[in-house]
Coordinates of C-alpha atoms and ligand atoms in Angstrom, one line a residue:
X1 CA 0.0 0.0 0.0
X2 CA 1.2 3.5 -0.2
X3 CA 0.3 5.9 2.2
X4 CA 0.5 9.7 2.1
X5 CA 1.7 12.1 5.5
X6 CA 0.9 15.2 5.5
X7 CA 3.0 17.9 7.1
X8 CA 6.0 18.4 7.5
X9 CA 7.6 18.9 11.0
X10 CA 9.6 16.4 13.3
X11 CA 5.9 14.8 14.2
X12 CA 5.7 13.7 10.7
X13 CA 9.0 12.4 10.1
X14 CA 8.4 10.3 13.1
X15 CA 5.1 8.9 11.5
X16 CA 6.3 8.7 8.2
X17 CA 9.6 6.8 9.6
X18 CA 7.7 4.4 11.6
X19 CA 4.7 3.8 8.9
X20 CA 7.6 3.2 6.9
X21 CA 8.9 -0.3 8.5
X22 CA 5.6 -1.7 8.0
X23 CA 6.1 -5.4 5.4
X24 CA 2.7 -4.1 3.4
X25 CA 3.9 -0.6 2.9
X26 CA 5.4 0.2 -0.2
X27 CA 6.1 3.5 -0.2
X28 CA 5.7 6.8 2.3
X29 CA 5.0 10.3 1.0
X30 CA 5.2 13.2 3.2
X31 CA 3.7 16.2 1.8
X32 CA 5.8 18.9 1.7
X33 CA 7.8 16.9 3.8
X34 CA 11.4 18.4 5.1
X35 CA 15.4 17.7 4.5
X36 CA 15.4 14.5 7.0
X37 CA 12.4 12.8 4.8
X38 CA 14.0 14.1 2.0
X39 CA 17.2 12.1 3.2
X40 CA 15.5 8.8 4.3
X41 CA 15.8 6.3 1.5
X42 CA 12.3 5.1 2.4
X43 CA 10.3 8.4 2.3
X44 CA 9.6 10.5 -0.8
X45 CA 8.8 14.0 -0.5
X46 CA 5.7 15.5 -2.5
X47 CA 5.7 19.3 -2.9
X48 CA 2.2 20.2 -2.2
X49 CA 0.1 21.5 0.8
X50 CA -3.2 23.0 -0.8
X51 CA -5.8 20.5 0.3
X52 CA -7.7 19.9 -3.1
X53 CA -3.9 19.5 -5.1
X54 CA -3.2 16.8 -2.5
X55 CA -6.6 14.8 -2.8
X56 CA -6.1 14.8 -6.7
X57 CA -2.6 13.6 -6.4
X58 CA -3.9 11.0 -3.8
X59 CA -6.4 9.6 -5.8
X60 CA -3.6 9.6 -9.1
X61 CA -1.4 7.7 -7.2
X62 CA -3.8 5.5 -5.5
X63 CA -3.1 6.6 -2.0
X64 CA -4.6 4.0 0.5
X65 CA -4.4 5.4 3.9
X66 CA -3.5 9.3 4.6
X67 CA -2.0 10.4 8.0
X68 CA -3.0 14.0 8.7
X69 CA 0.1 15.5 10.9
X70 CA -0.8 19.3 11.4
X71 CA -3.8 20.8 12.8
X72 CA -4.0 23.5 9.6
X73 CA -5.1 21.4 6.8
X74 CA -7.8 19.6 8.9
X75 CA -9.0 22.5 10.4
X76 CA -9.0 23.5 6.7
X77 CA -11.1 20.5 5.9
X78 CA -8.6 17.9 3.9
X79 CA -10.3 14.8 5.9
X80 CA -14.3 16.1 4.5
X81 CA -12.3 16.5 1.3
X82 CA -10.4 13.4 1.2
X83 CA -13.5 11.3 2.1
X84 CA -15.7 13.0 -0.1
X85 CA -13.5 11.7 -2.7
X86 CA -13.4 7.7 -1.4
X87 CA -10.2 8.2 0.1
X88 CA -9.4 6.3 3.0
X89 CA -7.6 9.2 5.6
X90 CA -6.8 9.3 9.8
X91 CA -7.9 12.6 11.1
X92 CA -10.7 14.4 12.5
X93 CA -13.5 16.3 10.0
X94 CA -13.3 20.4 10.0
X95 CA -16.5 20.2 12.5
X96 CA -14.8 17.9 14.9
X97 CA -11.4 19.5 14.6
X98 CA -12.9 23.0 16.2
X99 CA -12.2 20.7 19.6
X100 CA -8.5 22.6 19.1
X101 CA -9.2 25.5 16.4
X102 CA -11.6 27.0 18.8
X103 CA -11.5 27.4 22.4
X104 CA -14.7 28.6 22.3
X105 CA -16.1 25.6 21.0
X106 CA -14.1 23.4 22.8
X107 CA -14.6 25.1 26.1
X108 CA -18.9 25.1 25.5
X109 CA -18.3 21.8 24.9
X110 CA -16.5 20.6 28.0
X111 CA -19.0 22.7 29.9
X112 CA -22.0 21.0 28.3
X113 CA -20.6 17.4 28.6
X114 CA -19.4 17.9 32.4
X115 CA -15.6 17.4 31.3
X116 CA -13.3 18.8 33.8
X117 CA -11.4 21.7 32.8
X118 CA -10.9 25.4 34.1
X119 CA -13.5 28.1 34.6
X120 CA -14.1 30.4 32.1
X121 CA -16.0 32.6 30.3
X122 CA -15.4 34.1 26.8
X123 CA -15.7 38.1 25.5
X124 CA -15.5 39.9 22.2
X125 CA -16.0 43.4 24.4
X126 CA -12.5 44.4 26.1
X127 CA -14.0 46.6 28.8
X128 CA -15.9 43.2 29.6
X129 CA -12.7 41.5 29.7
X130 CA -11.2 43.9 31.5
X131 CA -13.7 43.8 34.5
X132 CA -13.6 40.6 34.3
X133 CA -10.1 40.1 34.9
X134 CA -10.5 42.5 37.7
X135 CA -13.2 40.8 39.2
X136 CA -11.8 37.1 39.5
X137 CA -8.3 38.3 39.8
X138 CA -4.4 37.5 39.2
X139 CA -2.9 34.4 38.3
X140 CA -5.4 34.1 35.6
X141 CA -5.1 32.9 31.6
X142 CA -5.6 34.6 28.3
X143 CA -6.3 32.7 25.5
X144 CA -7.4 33.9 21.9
X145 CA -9.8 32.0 20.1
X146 CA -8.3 31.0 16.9
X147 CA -4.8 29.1 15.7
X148 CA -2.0 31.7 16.6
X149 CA 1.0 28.9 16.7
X150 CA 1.7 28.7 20.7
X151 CA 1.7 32.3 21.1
X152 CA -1.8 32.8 21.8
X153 CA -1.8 32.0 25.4
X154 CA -0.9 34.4 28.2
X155 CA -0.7 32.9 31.6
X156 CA -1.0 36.1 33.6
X157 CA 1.1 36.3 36.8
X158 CA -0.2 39.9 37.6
X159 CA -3.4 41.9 36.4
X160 CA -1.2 44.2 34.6
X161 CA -0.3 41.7 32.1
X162 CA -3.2 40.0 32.2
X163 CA -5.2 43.2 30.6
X164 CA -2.4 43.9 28.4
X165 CA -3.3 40.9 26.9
X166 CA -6.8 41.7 26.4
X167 CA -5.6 44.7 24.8
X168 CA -3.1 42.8 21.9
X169 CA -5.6 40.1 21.6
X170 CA -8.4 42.3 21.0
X171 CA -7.6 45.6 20.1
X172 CA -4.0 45.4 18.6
X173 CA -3.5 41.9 17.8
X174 CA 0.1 42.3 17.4
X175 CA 0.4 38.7 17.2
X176 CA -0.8 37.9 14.1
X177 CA -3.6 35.8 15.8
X178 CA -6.3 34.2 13.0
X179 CA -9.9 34.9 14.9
X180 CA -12.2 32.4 14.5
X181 CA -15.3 33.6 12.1
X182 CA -18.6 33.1 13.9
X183 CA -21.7 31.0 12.5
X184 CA -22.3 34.3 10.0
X185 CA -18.6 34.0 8.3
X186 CA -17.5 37.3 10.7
X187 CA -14.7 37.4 12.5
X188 CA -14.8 38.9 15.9
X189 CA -11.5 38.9 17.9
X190 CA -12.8 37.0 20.4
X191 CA -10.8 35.7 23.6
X192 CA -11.1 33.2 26.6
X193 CA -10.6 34.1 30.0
X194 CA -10.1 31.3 32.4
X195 CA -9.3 30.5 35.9
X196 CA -5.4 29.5 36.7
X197 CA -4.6 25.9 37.4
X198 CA -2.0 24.4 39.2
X199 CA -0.4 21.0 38.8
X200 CA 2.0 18.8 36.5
X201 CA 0.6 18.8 32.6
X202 CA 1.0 15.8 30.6
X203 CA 0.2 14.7 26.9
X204 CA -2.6 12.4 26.6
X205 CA -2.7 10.6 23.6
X206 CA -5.7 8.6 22.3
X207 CA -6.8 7.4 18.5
X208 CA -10.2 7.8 18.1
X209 CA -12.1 5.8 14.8
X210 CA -15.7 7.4 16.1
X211 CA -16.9 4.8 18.7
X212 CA -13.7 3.2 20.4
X213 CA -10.7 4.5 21.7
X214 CA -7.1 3.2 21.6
X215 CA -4.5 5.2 24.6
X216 CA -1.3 5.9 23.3
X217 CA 2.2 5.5 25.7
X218 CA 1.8 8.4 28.0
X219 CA 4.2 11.4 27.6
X220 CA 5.4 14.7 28.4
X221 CA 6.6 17.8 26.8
X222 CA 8.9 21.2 27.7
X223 CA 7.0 24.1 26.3
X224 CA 9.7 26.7 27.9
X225 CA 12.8 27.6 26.2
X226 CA 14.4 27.4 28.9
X227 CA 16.2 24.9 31.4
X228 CA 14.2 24.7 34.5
X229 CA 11.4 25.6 32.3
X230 CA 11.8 29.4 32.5
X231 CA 11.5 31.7 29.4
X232 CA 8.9 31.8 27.0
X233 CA 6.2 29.3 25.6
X234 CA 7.1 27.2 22.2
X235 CA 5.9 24.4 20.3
X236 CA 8.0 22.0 22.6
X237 CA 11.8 21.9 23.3
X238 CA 11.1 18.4 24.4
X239 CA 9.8 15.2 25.3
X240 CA 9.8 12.1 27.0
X241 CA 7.8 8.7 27.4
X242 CA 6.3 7.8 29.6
X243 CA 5.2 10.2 31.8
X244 CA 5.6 8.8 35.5
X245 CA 3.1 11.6 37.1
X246 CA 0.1 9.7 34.5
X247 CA 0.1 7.0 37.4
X248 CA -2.9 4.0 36.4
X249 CA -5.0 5.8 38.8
X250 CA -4.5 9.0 36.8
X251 CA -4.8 6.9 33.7
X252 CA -7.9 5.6 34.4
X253 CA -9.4 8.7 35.8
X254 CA -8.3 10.8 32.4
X255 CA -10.2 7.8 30.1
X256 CA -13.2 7.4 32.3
X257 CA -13.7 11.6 32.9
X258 CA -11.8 12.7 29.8
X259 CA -12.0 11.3 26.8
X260 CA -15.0 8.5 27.0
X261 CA -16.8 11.6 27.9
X262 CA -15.4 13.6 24.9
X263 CA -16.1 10.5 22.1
X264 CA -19.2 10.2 23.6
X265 CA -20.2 13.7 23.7
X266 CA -18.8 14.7 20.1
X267 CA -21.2 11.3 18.5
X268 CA -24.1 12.7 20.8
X269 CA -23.6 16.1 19.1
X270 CA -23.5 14.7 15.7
X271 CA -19.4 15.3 14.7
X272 CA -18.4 11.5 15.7
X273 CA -14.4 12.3 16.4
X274 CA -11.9 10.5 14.3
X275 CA -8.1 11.1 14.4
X276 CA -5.8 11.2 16.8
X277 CA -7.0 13.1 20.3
X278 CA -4.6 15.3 22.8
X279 CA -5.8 16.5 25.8
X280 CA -3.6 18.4 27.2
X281 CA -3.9 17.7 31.2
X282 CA -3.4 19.2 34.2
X283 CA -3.0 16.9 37.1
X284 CA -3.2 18.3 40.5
X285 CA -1.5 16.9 44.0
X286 CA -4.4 14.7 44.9
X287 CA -4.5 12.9 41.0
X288 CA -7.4 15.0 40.1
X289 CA -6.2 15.9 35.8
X290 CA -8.4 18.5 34.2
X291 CA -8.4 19.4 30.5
X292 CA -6.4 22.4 30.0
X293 CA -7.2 21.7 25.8
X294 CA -7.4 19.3 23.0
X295 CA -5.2 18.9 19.9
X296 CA -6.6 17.4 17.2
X297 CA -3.6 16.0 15.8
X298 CA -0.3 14.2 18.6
X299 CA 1.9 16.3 19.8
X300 CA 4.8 17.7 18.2
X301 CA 7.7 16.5 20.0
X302 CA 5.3 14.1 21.7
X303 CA 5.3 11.9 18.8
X304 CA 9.0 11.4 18.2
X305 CA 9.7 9.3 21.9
X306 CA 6.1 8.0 21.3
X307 CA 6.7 6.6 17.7
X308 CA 9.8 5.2 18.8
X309 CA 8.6 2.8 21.9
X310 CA 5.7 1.5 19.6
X311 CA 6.6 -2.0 18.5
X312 CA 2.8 -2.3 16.8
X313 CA 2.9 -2.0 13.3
X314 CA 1.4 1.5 13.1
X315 CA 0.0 0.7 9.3
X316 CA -2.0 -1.6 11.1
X317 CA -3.5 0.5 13.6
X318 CA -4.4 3.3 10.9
X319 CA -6.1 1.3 8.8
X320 CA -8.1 -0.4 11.9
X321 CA -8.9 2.6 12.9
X322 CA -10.2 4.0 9.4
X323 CA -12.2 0.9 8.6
X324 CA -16.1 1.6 6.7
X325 CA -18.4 -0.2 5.5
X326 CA -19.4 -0.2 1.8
X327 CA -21.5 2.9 2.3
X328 CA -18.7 4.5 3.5
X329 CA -19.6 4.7 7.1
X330 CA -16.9 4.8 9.5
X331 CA -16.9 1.1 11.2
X332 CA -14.3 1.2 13.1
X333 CA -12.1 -1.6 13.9
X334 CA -9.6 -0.1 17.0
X335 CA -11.3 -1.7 19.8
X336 CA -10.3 -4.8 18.4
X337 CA -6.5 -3.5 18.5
X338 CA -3.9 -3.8 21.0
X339 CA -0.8 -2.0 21.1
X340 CA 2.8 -3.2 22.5
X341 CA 5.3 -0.6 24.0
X342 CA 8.9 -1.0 24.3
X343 CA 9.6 -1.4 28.0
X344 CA 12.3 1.7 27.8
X345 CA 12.3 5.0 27.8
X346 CA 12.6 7.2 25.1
X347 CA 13.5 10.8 25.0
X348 CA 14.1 13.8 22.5
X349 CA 15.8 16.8 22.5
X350 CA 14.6 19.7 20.2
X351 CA 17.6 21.7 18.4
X352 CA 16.1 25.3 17.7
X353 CA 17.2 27.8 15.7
X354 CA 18.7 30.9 16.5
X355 CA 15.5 33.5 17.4
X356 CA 13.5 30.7 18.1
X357 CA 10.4 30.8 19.0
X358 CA 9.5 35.0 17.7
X359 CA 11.7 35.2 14.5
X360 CA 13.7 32.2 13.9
X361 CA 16.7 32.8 11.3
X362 CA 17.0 30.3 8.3
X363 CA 19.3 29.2 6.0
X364 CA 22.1 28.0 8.5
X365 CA 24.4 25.2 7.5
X366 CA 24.0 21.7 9.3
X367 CA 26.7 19.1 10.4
X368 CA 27.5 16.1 12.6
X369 CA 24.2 14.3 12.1
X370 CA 25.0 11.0 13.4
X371 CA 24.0 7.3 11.6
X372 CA 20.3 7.3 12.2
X373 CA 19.6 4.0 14.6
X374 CA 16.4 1.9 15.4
X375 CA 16.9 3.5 18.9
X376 CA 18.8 6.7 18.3
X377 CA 17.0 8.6 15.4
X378 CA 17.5 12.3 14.6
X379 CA 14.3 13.1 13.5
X380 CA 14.2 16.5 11.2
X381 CA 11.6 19.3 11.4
X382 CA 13.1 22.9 9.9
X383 CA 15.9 21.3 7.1
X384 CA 15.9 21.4 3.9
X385 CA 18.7 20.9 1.1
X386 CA 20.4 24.0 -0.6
X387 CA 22.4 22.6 -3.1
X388 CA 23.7 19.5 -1.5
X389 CA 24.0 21.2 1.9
X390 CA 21.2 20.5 4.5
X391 CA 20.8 23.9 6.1
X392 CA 18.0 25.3 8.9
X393 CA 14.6 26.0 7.7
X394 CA 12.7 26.8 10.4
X395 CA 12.2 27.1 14.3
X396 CA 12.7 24.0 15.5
X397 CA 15.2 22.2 13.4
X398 CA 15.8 19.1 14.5
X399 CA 14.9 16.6 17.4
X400 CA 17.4 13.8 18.6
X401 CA 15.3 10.8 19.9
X402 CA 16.8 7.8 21.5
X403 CA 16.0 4.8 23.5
X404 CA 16.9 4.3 27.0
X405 CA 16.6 1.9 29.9
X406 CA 16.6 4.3 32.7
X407 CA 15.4 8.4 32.0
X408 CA 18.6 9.2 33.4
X409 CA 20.2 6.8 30.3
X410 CA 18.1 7.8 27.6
X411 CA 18.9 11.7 28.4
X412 CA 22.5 11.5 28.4
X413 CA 22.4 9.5 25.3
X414 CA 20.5 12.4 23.4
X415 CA 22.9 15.0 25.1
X416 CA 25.5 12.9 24.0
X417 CA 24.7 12.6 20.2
X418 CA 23.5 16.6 20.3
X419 CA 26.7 17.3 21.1
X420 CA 27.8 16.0 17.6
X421 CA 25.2 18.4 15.9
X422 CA 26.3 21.3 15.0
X423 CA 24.6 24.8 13.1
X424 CA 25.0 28.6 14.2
X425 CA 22.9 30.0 16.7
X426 CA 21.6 26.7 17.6
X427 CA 19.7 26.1 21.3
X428 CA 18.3 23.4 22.9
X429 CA 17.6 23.1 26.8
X430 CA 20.2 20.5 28.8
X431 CA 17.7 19.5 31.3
X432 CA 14.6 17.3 28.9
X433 CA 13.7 14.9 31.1
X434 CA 14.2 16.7 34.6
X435 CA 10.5 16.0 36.0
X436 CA 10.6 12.3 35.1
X437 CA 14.0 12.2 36.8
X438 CA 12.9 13.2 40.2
X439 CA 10.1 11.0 40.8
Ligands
LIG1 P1 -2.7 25.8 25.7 O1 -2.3 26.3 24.4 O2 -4.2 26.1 26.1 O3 -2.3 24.4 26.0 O4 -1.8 26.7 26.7 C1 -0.4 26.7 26.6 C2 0.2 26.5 28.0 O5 -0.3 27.5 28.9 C3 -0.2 25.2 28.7 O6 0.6 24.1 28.3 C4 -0.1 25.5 30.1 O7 1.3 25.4 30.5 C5 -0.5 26.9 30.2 N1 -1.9 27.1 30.6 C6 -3.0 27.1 29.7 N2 -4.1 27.2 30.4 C7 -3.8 27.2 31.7 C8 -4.6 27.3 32.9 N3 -5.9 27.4 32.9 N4 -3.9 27.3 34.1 C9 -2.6 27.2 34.1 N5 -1.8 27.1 33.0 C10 -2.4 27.1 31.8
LIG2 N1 3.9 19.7 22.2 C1 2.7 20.4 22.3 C2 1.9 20.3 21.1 O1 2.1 19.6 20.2 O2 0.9 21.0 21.1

């Protein structure tokens, strides 16, 4: 079979690498792909991220499975358009997908379905939002409803920056956030204001095929730039697996309040959820985890220690979870799944660029990648090929991935073969892993 990945990050060099050692694939495409996939003997790269150009290549080249990376192109729709076109393809619909592209939705929904997650209320008017904030007081969390790439969350230590943020969000929007259009097609800046929780986050994966639900390994990421986790929010800078604070109790607590109630609720409402599903958790002291959001796509670094403890063949699991019937209706096959973990842990360092995360710079040259491994894998996000040089392409460049028995062996394996990597201006933190390694 071949089988198509969209995207082109670290997440989907991870996916595409793994899908790749399946016996009945016979070739992986990553569209637009990046220099690492572009590398891999097994992976071809396909030029192309408008939606309705991919579907039409799909269907020329007989694509039979599509793995939708990214939350742009399915918040742009390419799972309605793939499947209106008979094409088999893992991801959520545009309808279901608003569980991450708007925390409006998402946070109405929670509310409606009794799903833990933090007070809040939402405001297009910033003198509301104002005396709002004033009202409930500081630590409390600004969050603007729409994709803005990481950077549209303020967690607001004092008032003062807490209506500041109202003001950019609103008012200035300085940030380049895109507002989500309401039912009429207008887009009102619109922003969430919610209560401050405390805790220890974690990533919890799940694959969803519309009725049943498959957990993935447990895992955790560093959003801060910093060691010690100081400095400001980014995609990731890092990522481990498993996640020692998602105890079974946790575990089972997250399924039966989390996400049963989410599947549930999304069928109920009439956009069954299909695709892979993050809720991003906060767990408090006594074990209690509340939803601080959902991604509708894994986690980016999440997937690269994820992808590499999963022994199940992954082409397997797609396809079981994108089963229909002849008529096209989703059948789904993933409660008849099982998936095996390698008993080690795995960890991966992102390598940023200089300027990461506000204005990375590009185009700097990249050495000392080591041999990739089956337990040591460099997986590539921002890379490309100039010529015959790989150089950076974007903010986070590379992540090095390994296997190890102990937390404390896997991260000095990655720190060891990071060391080797070299490109101007690059960063990465020297402490991935720290949480796992005081428990
Ligand atoms: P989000 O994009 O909603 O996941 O927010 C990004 C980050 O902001 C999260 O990973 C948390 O670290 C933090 N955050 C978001 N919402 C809250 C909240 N209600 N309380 C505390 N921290 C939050
Ligand atoms: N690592 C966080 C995310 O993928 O959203």
């Amino acid at each position: 079979m071949k089988v198509l990945v969209i995207g082109g990050g670290g997440r989907e060099h991870a996916l595409a690498w793994k899908l790749a050692q399946s016996p009945n694939v016979q070739r992986v495409y990553v569209a637009p792909g990046n220099g690492g996939t572009q590398r891999d003997a097994h992976l071809f790269n396909v030029p192309m991220t408008d939606v309705q150009a991919l579907r039409a290549w799909a269907q020329v080249e007989h694509i039979g499975l599509t793995v939708v990376g990214p939350e742009a192109p399915l918040a742009a729709g390419v799972v309605d358009e793939f499947r209106a076109h008979g094409l088999r393809i893992f991801g959520p619909t545009r309808a279901a997908a608003q569980l991450e592209s708007s925390k409006a939705f998402s946070k109405a929904f929670m509310k409606r379905h009794s799903i833990p997650t933090a007070a809040y209320d939402t405001f297009t008017d910033p003198k509301a939002a104002h005396d709002y904030i004033d009202r409930m007081g500081a630590p409390i969390v600004v969050k603007a409803d729409g994709l803005a790439a990481g950077k549209g969350v303020v967690v607001a230590q004092t008032l003062q920056e807490a209506h500041e943020a109202v003001d950019f969000m609103l008012l200035d929007n300085t940030l380049g956030v895109s507002h989500n259009a309401d039912p009429s097609g207008l887009v009102v800046p619109r922003v969430v204001i919610e209560e401050f929780l405390q805790g220890e986050e974690a990533s919890f994966i799940v694959l969803c095929d519309g009725k049943s639900v498959l957990a993935l390994a447990t895992s955790q990421d560093h959003k801060r730039l910093h060691d010690g986790d100081q400095g400001p929010n980014t995609g990731g800078m890092g990522a481990y697996s498993p996640a020692p604070v998602v105890t079974p109790e946790v575990h089972a607590r997250a399924m039966r309040e989390i996400i049963w109630p989410t599947v549930r609720g999304m069928a109920q409402d009439g956009v069954p959820y299909t695709g892979f599903l993050y809720a991003g958790l906060m767990i408090d002291a006594q074990g209690a985890p509340k939803t601080l959001e959902f991604n509708c796509r894994m986690g980016d670094p999440e997937t690269q220690p994820i992808m590499m403890r999963l022994k199940t063949d992954l082409l397997d699991v797609m396809l079981a979870a994108t089963e229909v019937d002849p008529n096209g209706e989703s059948t789904g096959a993933l409660d008849r799944m099982d998936l095996e973990w390698d008993r080690r842990w795995a960890l991966g360092v992102v390598m940023a660029a200089s300027g990461y995360p506000l204005n990375p710079r590009k185009g700097d040259a990249i050495a000392g990648l080591p041999q990739d491994q089956q337990d040591a894998m460099v997986f590539h996000a921002g890379t490309l090929f100039e010529a015959d040089q790989l150089v950076t392409s974007g903010g986070r460049v590379l992540c090095v991935t390994v296997l190890g028995d102990t937390i404390k062996q896997a991260q000095q394996r990655a720190y060891e073969l990071a060391k080797g990597v070299h490109f101007d201006g690059m960063q990465y933190r020297q402490d991935i892993g720290h949480r796992a390694l005081k428990n």
